[in-house]
Amino acid sequence: MTLPSTPSFKLNGKRALVAGASSGIGLGCAVALGEAGAAVTLAARNIDKLQGAVDQMTDAGMQAEALQLDVANVAATEAAVAAAGPFDILVNSAGLAIHSPATETTEADFDAVADLNIKGAYFLTRSVAKGLIAADKPGSLINISSQMAFVGGIDRGVYCATKHAVEGFTKAMAIEWAQHNIRVNTICPTFIRTPLTEQTFSNPDRVKWITEKIKLGRVGEVSDIMGPVVYLASDASALMTGTHMLIDGGWTAD
């Protein structure tokens, strides 16, 4: 009898692009991929914060470099990815949330959130895929979505709409690019404690709502996303495409 072998979680020899990598979930994903052996390009608008993260990663023995990038600028993003790629792995953690009651949503706020969360994510994912197809390489493309892609939330009409859209184009792209062995998936976290969620966690009513919904009884930490992103990026998830990983502590189990 020959025992089965576990597929590798290692990413040695792979190049990864992580957008929104200057803090929070994006930075956590960049570190996780770097620890797994990937050469990581950290991308965001704030080059100073990026360089600080890159310096810490390289000091820790990881391969990392910085790329100033505004995902909402489609033309600039496409040019940057074409020049720097191809990338075997994409993690798109760039995103925006502007919360308000639906009756008070401004057109400007709607456009700002949609431009980054839908349009920017769509064309960034496409840009990396085009580089892989041209190079005849397989790849794993991961968009950081949200549990709000599957449920509604207080004051989150626009945000929910954009994350539902990410799930839609992820499925369509996965079907189109399967012939090239390019996988496209999402990670859908619950509320994760990051600098961007400080405002939510400072509101006692919101904290009560969140903790009642999360069955495991605690909010998420960045470390909760780091294992799943390595799994989706690696050969360990070789048969996963067009789907999502809910990291929500049981929020959507009802």
mmCIF file of C-alpha atoms in Angstrom:
data_model
loop_
_atom_site.group_PDB
_atom_site.id
_atom_site.type_symbol
_atom_site.label_atom_id
_atom_site.label_comp_id
_atom_site.label_asym_id
_atom_site.label_seq_id
_atom_site.Cartn_x
_atom_site.Cartn_y
_atom_site.Cartn_z
ATOM 1 C CA MET A 1 0.000 0.000 0.000
ATOM 2 C CA THR A 2 1.251 3.459 -0.908
ATOM 3 C CA LEU A 3 0.256 6.162 1.511
ATOM 4 C CA PRO A 4 -1.147 9.395 0.045
ATOM 5 C CA SER A 5 1.038 12.472 0.305
ATOM 6 C CA THR A 6 -0.159 15.859 1.507
ATOM 7 C CA PRO A 7 0.062 18.602 -1.138
ATOM 8 C CA SER A 8 2.593 21.279 -0.301
ATOM 9 C CA PHE A 9 1.653 24.510 1.439
ATOM 10 C CA LYS A 10 5.055 25.913 0.473
ATOM 11 C CA LEU A 11 5.255 28.788 -2.004
ATOM 12 C CA ASN A 12 8.957 28.723 -2.811
ATOM 13 C CA GLY A 13 9.648 30.006 -6.316
ATOM 14 C CA LYS A 14 6.286 31.802 -6.518
ATOM 15 C CA ARG A 15 5.774 35.537 -6.965
ATOM 16 C CA ALA A 16 2.876 37.133 -5.122
ATOM 17 C CA LEU A 17 1.249 40.536 -5.498
ATOM 18 C CA VAL A 18 -0.649 41.768 -2.441
ATOM 19 C CA ALA A 19 -2.699 44.936 -2.942
ATOM 20 C CA GLY A 20 -3.745 46.928 0.100
ATOM 21 C CA ALA A 21 -0.672 45.578 1.870
ATOM 22 C CA SER A 22 0.324 48.573 3.985
ATOM 23 C CA SER A 23 -1.716 47.500 7.033
ATOM 24 C CA GLY A 24 -4.386 45.190 8.419
ATOM 25 C CA ILE A 25 -5.482 42.117 6.498
ATOM 26 C CA GLY A 26 -3.348 42.945 3.462
ATOM 27 C CA LEU A 27 -0.168 43.197 5.502
ATOM 28 C CA GLY A 28 -1.035 39.966 7.306
ATOM 29 C CA CYS A 29 -1.502 38.193 3.979
ATOM 30 C CA ALA A 30 1.806 39.528 2.675
ATOM 31 C CA VAL A 31 3.643 38.244 5.737
ATOM 32 C CA ALA A 32 1.919 34.854 5.558
ATOM 33 C CA LEU A 33 2.865 34.398 1.906
ATOM 34 C CA GLY A 34 6.414 35.563 2.598
ATOM 35 C CA GLU A 35 6.765 33.108 5.482
ATOM 36 C CA ALA A 36 5.569 30.341 3.144
ATOM 37 C CA GLY A 37 8.400 31.135 0.741
ATOM 38 C CA ALA A 38 6.872 33.454 -1.854
ATOM 39 C CA ALA A 39 8.604 36.564 -3.154
ATOM 40 C CA VAL A 40 6.032 39.191 -2.231
ATOM 41 C CA THR A 41 5.347 42.529 -3.888
ATOM 42 C CA LEU A 42 3.463 44.713 -1.417
ATOM 43 C CA ALA A 43 1.293 47.296 -3.153
ATOM 44 C CA ALA A 44 -0.657 50.272 -1.797
ATOM 45 C CA ARG A 45 -0.886 54.031 -2.174
ATOM 46 C CA ASN A 46 1.237 54.892 0.862
ATOM 47 C CA ILE A 47 4.797 54.075 -0.217
ATOM 48 C CA ASP A 48 6.328 55.064 3.147
ATOM 49 C CA LYS A 49 4.204 52.582 5.107
ATOM 50 C CA LEU A 50 4.864 49.950 2.457
ATOM 51 C CA GLN A 51 8.598 50.413 2.655
ATOM 52 C CA GLY A 52 8.510 50.107 6.411
ATOM 53 C CA ALA A 53 6.696 46.773 6.110
ATOM 54 C CA VAL A 54 9.077 45.591 3.396
ATOM 55 C CA ASP A 55 12.098 46.458 5.535
ATOM 56 C CA GLN A 56 10.711 44.446 8.456
ATOM 57 C CA MET A 57 9.932 41.482 6.226
ATOM 58 C CA THR A 58 13.365 41.428 4.620
ATOM 59 C CA ASP A 59 14.997 41.783 8.044
ATOM 60 C CA ALA A 60 13.063 38.649 9.023
ATOM 61 C CA GLY A 61 14.493 36.763 6.042
ATOM 62 C CA MET A 62 11.550 37.099 3.665
ATOM 63 C CA GLN A 63 11.667 38.262 0.044
ATOM 64 C CA ALA A 64 9.671 41.476 -0.295
ATOM 65 C CA GLU A 65 9.521 44.656 -2.319
ATOM 66 C CA ALA A 66 7.223 47.692 -2.459
ATOM 67 C CA LEU A 67 5.070 48.939 -5.340
ATOM 68 C CA GLN A 68 3.108 52.178 -5.101
ATOM 69 C CA LEU A 69 -0.302 51.468 -6.563
ATOM 70 C CA ASP A 70 -3.806 52.937 -6.505
ATOM 71 C CA VAL A 71 -6.102 50.078 -7.502
ATOM 72 C CA ALA A 72 -8.905 52.532 -8.297
ATOM 73 C CA ASN A 73 -6.751 53.929 -11.129
ATOM 74 C CA VAL A 74 -7.350 51.196 -13.680
ATOM 75 C CA ALA A 75 -4.941 52.385 -16.379
ATOM 76 C CA ALA A 76 -2.067 52.838 -13.938
ATOM 77 C CA THR A 77 -2.787 49.477 -12.315
ATOM 78 C CA GLU A 78 -2.798 47.638 -15.613
ATOM 79 C CA ALA A 79 0.478 49.256 -16.638
ATOM 80 C CA ALA A 80 2.153 48.501 -13.291
ATOM 81 C CA VAL A 81 1.057 44.850 -13.257
ATOM 82 C CA ALA A 82 2.156 44.358 -16.868
ATOM 83 C CA ALA A 83 5.569 45.855 -16.103
ATOM 84 C CA ALA A 84 6.177 44.012 -12.830
ATOM 85 C CA GLY A 85 4.518 40.647 -13.561
ATOM 86 C CA PRO A 86 3.717 37.938 -14.160
ATOM 87 C CA PHE A 87 2.595 37.086 -10.646
ATOM 88 C CA ASP A 88 1.718 33.524 -9.678
ATOM 89 C CA ILE A 89 -0.458 34.713 -6.796
ATOM 90 C CA LEU A 90 -2.699 37.718 -6.296
ATOM 91 C CA VAL A 91 -4.242 38.791 -3.020
ATOM 92 C CA ASN A 92 -6.411 41.861 -3.413
ATOM 93 C CA SER A 93 -7.063 43.356 0.001
ATOM 94 C CA ALA A 94 -7.555 46.925 -1.220
ATOM 95 C CA GLY A 95 -11.023 48.050 -0.225
ATOM 96 C CA LEU A 96 -13.159 50.881 1.096
ATOM 97 C CA ALA A 97 -16.142 51.079 3.422
ATOM 98 C CA ILE A 98 -18.238 54.224 3.878
ATOM 99 C CA HIS A 99 -21.148 53.312 6.112
ATOM 100 C CA SER A 100 -24.461 55.166 6.285
ATOM 101 C CA PRO A 101 -28.180 54.434 6.261
ATOM 102 C CA ALA A 102 -29.322 53.690 2.717
ATOM 103 C CA THR A 103 -31.580 56.741 2.790
ATOM 104 C CA GLU A 104 -28.536 58.934 3.393
ATOM 105 C CA THR A 105 -26.063 57.414 0.913
ATOM 106 C CA THR A 106 -24.555 60.067 -1.332
ATOM 107 C CA GLU A 107 -23.747 59.412 -4.960
ATOM 108 C CA ALA A 108 -20.141 60.396 -4.319
ATOM 109 C CA ASP A 109 -19.796 57.835 -1.525
ATOM 110 C CA PHE A 110 -21.440 55.144 -3.657
ATOM 111 C CA ASP A 111 -19.048 55.838 -6.521
ATOM 112 C CA ALA A 112 -15.959 55.886 -4.292
ATOM 113 C CA VAL A 113 -16.750 52.508 -2.729
ATOM 114 C CA ALA A 114 -17.798 50.902 -6.017
ATOM 115 C CA ASP A 115 -14.792 52.230 -7.910
ATOM 116 C CA LEU A 116 -12.386 50.484 -5.560
ATOM 117 C CA ASN A 117 -14.302 47.444 -4.331
ATOM 118 C CA ILE A 118 -15.802 46.396 -7.679
ATOM 119 C CA LYS A 119 -14.136 48.174 -10.588
ATOM 120 C CA GLY A 120 -10.661 48.242 -9.103
ATOM 121 C CA ALA A 121 -10.858 44.632 -7.924
ATOM 122 C CA TYR A 122 -12.192 43.453 -11.288
ATOM 123 C CA PHE A 123 -9.473 45.054 -13.379
ATOM 124 C CA LEU A 124 -6.663 44.186 -10.959
ATOM 125 C CA THR A 125 -7.692 40.530 -11.060
ATOM 126 C CA ARG A 126 -7.938 40.670 -14.840
ATOM 127 C CA SER A 127 -4.537 42.314 -15.145
ATOM 128 C CA VAL A 128 -2.788 39.558 -13.197
ATOM 129 C CA ALA A 129 -4.672 36.879 -15.137
ATOM 130 C CA LYS A 130 -3.664 38.402 -18.480
ATOM 131 C CA GLY A 131 -0.024 38.236 -17.454
ATOM 132 C CA LEU A 132 -0.357 34.590 -16.466
ATOM 133 C CA ILE A 133 -2.150 33.667 -19.683
ATOM 134 C CA ALA A 134 0.475 35.420 -21.800
ATOM 135 C CA ALA A 135 3.232 33.565 -19.922
ATOM 136 C CA ASP A 136 1.299 30.259 -20.091
ATOM 137 C CA LYS A 137 1.479 29.887 -16.306
ATOM 138 C CA PRO A 138 -1.041 28.668 -13.736
ATOM 139 C CA GLY A 139 -1.983 30.880 -10.837
ATOM 140 C CA SER A 140 -4.130 31.522 -7.792
ATOM 141 C CA LEU A 141 -6.036 34.796 -7.603
ATOM 142 C CA ILE A 142 -7.655 35.704 -4.290
ATOM 143 C CA ASN A 143 -9.945 38.628 -3.548
ATOM 144 C CA ILE A 144 -10.607 39.585 0.052
ATOM 145 C CA SER A 145 -14.378 39.772 0.093
ATOM 146 C CA SER A 146 -16.527 39.746 3.233
ATOM 147 C CA GLN A 147 -19.201 37.833 5.092
ATOM 148 C CA MET A 148 -21.308 40.804 3.956
ATOM 149 C CA ALA A 149 -21.250 39.236 0.502
ATOM 150 C CA PHE A 150 -23.789 36.750 1.890
ATOM 151 C CA VAL A 151 -25.817 38.711 4.432
ATOM 152 C CA GLY A 152 -27.033 42.246 5.013
ATOM 153 C CA GLY A 153 -25.714 44.638 7.601
ATOM 154 C CA ILE A 154 -26.694 47.825 9.405
ATOM 155 C CA ASP A 155 -25.704 50.932 7.416
ATOM 156 C CA ARG A 156 -23.890 48.722 4.905
ATOM 157 C CA GLY A 157 -26.051 48.797 1.788
ATOM 158 C CA VAL A 158 -23.300 49.963 -0.552
ATOM 159 C CA TYR A 159 -20.589 47.822 1.019
ATOM 160 C CA CYS A 160 -22.785 44.712 0.847
ATOM 161 C CA ALA A 161 -23.605 45.446 -2.787
ATOM 162 C CA THR A 162 -19.945 45.689 -3.751
ATOM 163 C CA LYS A 163 -18.965 42.485 -1.979
ATOM 164 C CA HIS A 164 -21.870 40.578 -3.526
ATOM 165 C CA ALA A 165 -20.527 41.799 -6.885
ATOM 166 C CA VAL A 166 -17.032 40.504 -6.100
ATOM 167 C CA GLU A 167 -18.480 37.035 -5.523
ATOM 168 C CA GLY A 168 -20.224 37.242 -8.893
ATOM 169 C CA PHE A 169 -17.243 38.170 -11.008
ATOM 170 C CA THR A 170 -15.063 35.685 -9.105
ATOM 171 C CA LYS A 171 -17.305 32.832 -10.253
ATOM 172 C CA ALA A 172 -17.390 34.073 -13.848
ATOM 173 C CA MET A 173 -13.620 34.552 -14.033
ATOM 174 C CA ALA A 174 -13.007 31.137 -12.472
ATOM 175 C CA ILE A 175 -15.067 29.502 -15.191
ATOM 176 C CA GLU A 176 -13.353 31.443 -17.989
ATOM 177 C CA TRP A 177 -9.791 30.872 -16.803
ATOM 178 C CA ALA A 178 -10.031 27.277 -15.598
ATOM 179 C CA GLN A 179 -8.737 26.177 -19.005
ATOM 180 C CA HIS A 180 -5.514 28.035 -18.180
ATOM 181 C CA ASN A 181 -5.301 26.451 -14.703
ATOM 182 C CA ILE A 182 -5.851 29.841 -13.123
ATOM 183 C CA ARG A 183 -7.927 29.586 -9.967
ATOM 184 C CA VAL A 184 -10.027 32.476 -8.642
ATOM 185 C CA ASN A 185 -11.470 32.453 -5.123
ATOM 186 C CA THR A 186 -12.425 34.779 -2.287
ATOM 187 C CA ILE A 187 -11.818 34.956 1.425
ATOM 188 C CA CYS A 188 -14.803 36.327 3.334
ATOM 189 C CA PRO A 189 -13.901 37.503 6.827
ATOM 190 C CA THR A 190 -16.157 38.632 9.613
ATOM 191 C CA PHE A 191 -15.222 41.799 11.497
ATOM 192 C CA ILE A 192 -11.440 41.766 11.875
ATOM 193 C CA ARG A 193 -9.664 43.989 14.381
ATOM 194 C CA THR A 194 -7.560 46.385 12.278
ATOM 195 C CA PRO A 195 -6.888 50.144 12.252
ATOM 196 C CA LEU A 196 -9.733 50.526 9.733
ATOM 197 C CA THR A 197 -12.305 48.924 12.041
ATOM 198 C CA GLU A 198 -11.468 50.991 15.117
ATOM 199 C CA GLN A 199 -14.494 53.226 14.540
ATOM 200 C CA THR A 200 -16.852 50.245 14.487
ATOM 201 C CA PHE A 201 -15.352 48.726 17.628
ATOM 202 C CA SER A 202 -15.631 52.054 19.447
ATOM 203 C CA ASN A 203 -19.437 51.908 19.115
ATOM 204 C CA PRO A 204 -20.936 49.788 21.952
ATOM 205 C CA ASP A 205 -24.131 49.088 19.991
ATOM 206 C CA ARG A 206 -22.139 47.789 17.016
ATOM 207 C CA VAL A 207 -19.929 45.665 19.271
ATOM 208 C CA LYS A 208 -23.018 44.113 20.872
ATOM 209 C CA TRP A 209 -24.495 43.341 17.434
ATOM 210 C CA ILE A 210 -21.207 41.818 16.237
ATOM 211 C CA THR A 211 -20.536 39.648 19.262
ATOM 212 C CA GLU A 212 -24.105 38.332 19.270
ATOM 213 C CA LYS A 213 -23.739 37.280 15.637
ATOM 214 C CA ILE A 214 -20.329 35.594 15.906
ATOM 215 C CA LYS A 215 -21.044 32.167 17.352
ATOM 216 C CA LEU A 216 -17.464 31.585 18.542
ATOM 217 C CA GLY A 217 -17.841 34.611 20.772
ATOM 218 C CA ARG A 218 -14.958 36.760 19.605
ATOM 219 C CA VAL A 219 -14.104 39.138 16.791
ATOM 220 C CA GLY A 220 -11.538 38.198 14.182
ATOM 221 C CA GLU A 221 -7.839 38.942 14.264
ATOM 222 C CA VAL A 222 -5.547 39.383 11.263
ATOM 223 C CA SER A 223 -3.896 36.077 12.139
ATOM 224 C CA ASP A 224 -7.211 34.328 11.444
ATOM 225 C CA ILE A 225 -6.805 35.173 7.749
ATOM 226 C CA MET A 226 -3.136 34.234 7.388
ATOM 227 C CA GLY A 227 -3.574 30.460 7.322
ATOM 228 C CA PRO A 228 -6.468 30.491 4.836
ATOM 229 C CA VAL A 229 -4.605 32.754 2.395
ATOM 230 C CA VAL A 230 -1.619 30.390 2.318
ATOM 231 C CA TYR A 231 -3.984 27.481 1.738
ATOM 232 C CA LEU A 232 -5.698 29.164 -1.209
ATOM 233 C CA ALA A 233 -2.397 30.323 -2.688
ATOM 234 C CA SER A 234 -0.786 26.894 -2.480
ATOM 235 C CA ASP A 235 -1.166 23.510 -4.156
ATOM 236 C CA ALA A 236 -3.070 22.347 -1.071
ATOM 237 C CA SER A 237 -6.192 23.950 -2.613
ATOM 238 C CA ALA A 238 -5.526 22.813 -6.191
ATOM 239 C CA LEU A 239 -9.147 21.808 -6.845
ATOM 240 C CA MET A 240 -10.713 24.963 -5.409
ATOM 241 C CA THR A 241 -11.904 27.640 -7.807
ATOM 242 C CA GLY A 242 -14.931 29.867 -8.182
ATOM 243 C CA THR A 243 -15.783 29.644 -4.521
ATOM 244 C CA HIS A 244 -15.215 31.312 -1.162
ATOM 245 C CA MET A 245 -13.844 30.665 2.298
ATOM 246 C CA LEU A 246 -16.002 32.136 5.058
ATOM 247 C CA ILE A 247 -13.881 33.076 8.070
ATOM 248 C CA ASP A 248 -16.780 34.358 10.118
ATOM 249 C CA GLY A 249 -16.898 32.501 13.427
ATOM 250 C CA GLY A 250 -20.280 31.041 12.464
ATOM 251 C CA TRP A 251 -21.995 34.377 11.644
ATOM 252 C CA THR A 252 -23.610 33.024 8.450
ATOM 253 C CA ALA A 253 -24.368 29.558 9.826
ATOM 254 C CA ASP A 254 -27.950 30.573 10.785
#
